[in-house]
Amino acid sequence: MSAHDWKNIGPLESIPRSGSRRLCLRQAGRPIAVFRTRDDEVFALIDECPHKRGPLSEGIVSGKTVTCPLHNWGIALDSGEAVAPDEGRARSIPLRVVDGNIHVYLPEPAVEAIA
């Protein structure tokens, strides 16, 4: 992972606890959502439920899961895996917090701005 592939998307405090933000960036043509738990853990997923591509960024964050707003599927934030009995996976995106700022791993060729 090259240092220039990490994109600073802003301060941790810009995402509310137990909340999320949809980024104005895409990975492989798909939108990205960043989630913050009540305990200040952060995770990034492709912003599509594996069931019907519902916007996970509009779901409710509880603990380390987000509930899809379309059909109530639970998705684990740390892995992207659907919570049983549902099956499927939302792709996770590596991220890190550096000096209070969130950095997501987005290799240059895969990054597109949302128009």
JSON list of N, CA and C in Angstrom, two decimals, residues 5 7 24-29 32 105-113:
[
{"chain": "A", "resi": 5, "resn": "ASP", "atom": "N", "xyz": [-1.73, 6.46, -1.79]},
{"chain": "A", "resi": 5, "resn": "ASP", "atom": "CA", "xyz": [-3.03, 5.83, -1.99]},
{"chain": "A", "resi": 5, "resn": "ASP", "atom": "C", "xyz": [-3.98, 6.03, -0.81]},
{"chain": "A", "resi": 7, "resn": "LYS", "atom": "N", "xyz": [-6.19, 8.48, 1.29]},
{"chain": "A", "resi": 7, "resn": "LYS", "atom": "CA", "xyz": [-6.84, 9.78, 1.12]},
{"chain": "A", "resi": 7, "resn": "LYS", "atom": "C", "xyz": [-7.40, 10.26, 2.45]},
{"chain": "A", "resi": 24, "resn": "CYS", "atom": "N", "xyz": [-17.77, 11.51, -1.26]},
{"chain": "A", "resi": 24, "resn": "CYS", "atom": "CA", "xyz": [-17.85, 11.98, -2.64]},
{"chain": "A", "resi": 24, "resn": "CYS", "atom": "C", "xyz": [-16.74, 11.35, -3.46]},
{"chain": "A", "resi": 25, "resn": "LEU", "atom": "N", "xyz": [-16.44, 10.11, -3.15]},
{"chain": "A", "resi": 25, "resn": "LEU", "atom": "CA", "xyz": [-15.44, 9.31, -3.85]},
{"chain": "A", "resi": 25, "resn": "LEU", "atom": "C", "xyz": [-16.04, 7.96, -4.13]},
{"chain": "A", "resi": 26, "resn": "ARG", "atom": "N", "xyz": [-15.51, 7.29, -5.13]},
{"chain": "A", "resi": 26, "resn": "ARG", "atom": "CA", "xyz": [-15.98, 5.94, -5.45]},
{"chain": "A", "resi": 26, "resn": "ARG", "atom": "C", "xyz": [-14.78, 5.00, -5.53]},
{"chain": "A", "resi": 27, "resn": "GLN", "atom": "N", "xyz": [-15.05, 3.74, -5.26]},
{"chain": "A", "resi": 27, "resn": "GLN", "atom": "CA", "xyz": [-14.05, 2.68, -5.40]},
{"chain": "A", "resi": 27, "resn": "GLN", "atom": "C", "xyz": [-14.64, 1.70, -6.42]},
{"chain": "A", "resi": 28, "resn": "ALA", "atom": "N", "xyz": [-13.93, 1.50, -7.51]},
{"chain": "A", "resi": 28, "resn": "ALA", "atom": "CA", "xyz": [-14.38, 0.59, -8.56]},
{"chain": "A", "resi": 28, "resn": "ALA", "atom": "C", "xyz": [-15.80, 0.95, -9.02]},
{"chain": "A", "resi": 29, "resn": "GLY", "atom": "N", "xyz": [-16.10, 2.24, -9.11]},
{"chain": "A", "resi": 29, "resn": "GLY", "atom": "CA", "xyz": [-17.39, 2.69, -9.60]},
{"chain": "A", "resi": 29, "resn": "GLY", "atom": "C", "xyz": [-18.52, 2.65, -8.60]},
{"chain": "A", "resi": 32, "resn": "ILE", "atom": "N", "xyz": [-18.80, 4.91, -1.44]},
{"chain": "A", "resi": 32, "resn": "ILE", "atom": "CA", "xyz": [-18.18, 4.46, -0.20]},
{"chain": "A", "resi": 32, "resn": "ILE", "atom": "C", "xyz": [-18.86, 5.15, 0.98]},
{"chain": "A", "resi": 105, "resn": "TYR", "atom": "N", "xyz": [-8.05, 3.97, 2.16]},
{"chain": "A", "resi": 105, "resn": "TYR", "atom": "CA", "xyz": [-7.14, 3.45, 1.15]},
{"chain": "A", "resi": 105, "resn": "TYR", "atom": "C", "xyz": [-7.87, 3.38, -0.18]},
{"chain": "A", "resi": 106, "resn": "LEU", "atom": "N", "xyz": [-7.47, 4.25, -1.11]},
{"chain": "A", "resi": 106, "resn": "LEU", "atom": "CA", "xyz": [-8.06, 4.30, -2.43]},
{"chain": "A", "resi": 106, "resn": "LEU", "atom": "C", "xyz": [-6.96, 4.44, -3.47]},
{"chain": "A", "resi": 107, "resn": "PRO", "atom": "N", "xyz": [-6.57, 3.33, -4.09]},
{"chain": "A", "resi": 107, "resn": "PRO", "atom": "CA", "xyz": [-5.55, 3.42, -5.13]},
{"chain": "A", "resi": 107, "resn": "PRO", "atom": "C", "xyz": [-6.01, 4.37, -6.25]},
{"chain": "A", "resi": 108, "resn": "GLU", "atom": "N", "xyz": [-5.13, 5.19, -6.75]},
{"chain": "A", "resi": 108, "resn": "GLU", "atom": "CA", "xyz": [-5.43, 6.23, -7.74]},
{"chain": "A", "resi": 108, "resn": "GLU", "atom": "C", "xyz": [-6.32, 5.77, -8.90]},
{"chain": "A", "resi": 109, "resn": "PRO", "atom": "N", "xyz": [-6.01, 4.67, -9.57]},
{"chain": "A", "resi": 109, "resn": "PRO", "atom": "CA", "xyz": [-6.81, 4.32, -10.75]},
{"chain": "A", "resi": 109, "resn": "PRO", "atom": "C", "xyz": [-8.28, 4.03, -10.41]},
{"chain": "A", "resi": 110, "resn": "ALA", "atom": "N", "xyz": [-8.57, 3.69, -9.16]},
{"chain": "A", "resi": 110, "resn": "ALA", "atom": "CA", "xyz": [-9.93, 3.30, -8.81]},
{"chain": "A", "resi": 110, "resn": "ALA", "atom": "C", "xyz": [-10.76, 4.46, -8.27]},
{"chain": "A", "resi": 111, "resn": "VAL", "atom": "N", "xyz": [-10.18, 5.63, -8.05]},
{"chain": "A", "resi": 111, "resn": "VAL", "atom": "CA", "xyz": [-10.89, 6.74, -7.44]},
{"chain": "A", "resi": 111, "resn": "VAL", "atom": "C", "xyz": [-11.58, 7.57, -8.52]},
{"chain": "A", "resi": 112, "resn": "GLU", "atom": "N", "xyz": [-12.86, 7.85, -8.30]},
{"chain": "A", "resi": 112, "resn": "GLU", "atom": "CA", "xyz": [-13.62, 8.72, -9.18]},
{"chain": "A", "resi": 112, "resn": "GLU", "atom": "C", "xyz": [-14.43, 9.66, -8.32]},
{"chain": "A", "resi": 113, "resn": "ALA", "atom": "N", "xyz": [-14.59, 10.88, -8.74]},
{"chain": "A", "resi": 113, "resn": "ALA", "atom": "CA", "xyz": [-15.48, 11.81, -8.03]},
{"chain": "A", "resi": 113, "resn": "ALA", "atom": "C", "xyz": [-16.91, 11.52, -8.45]}
]
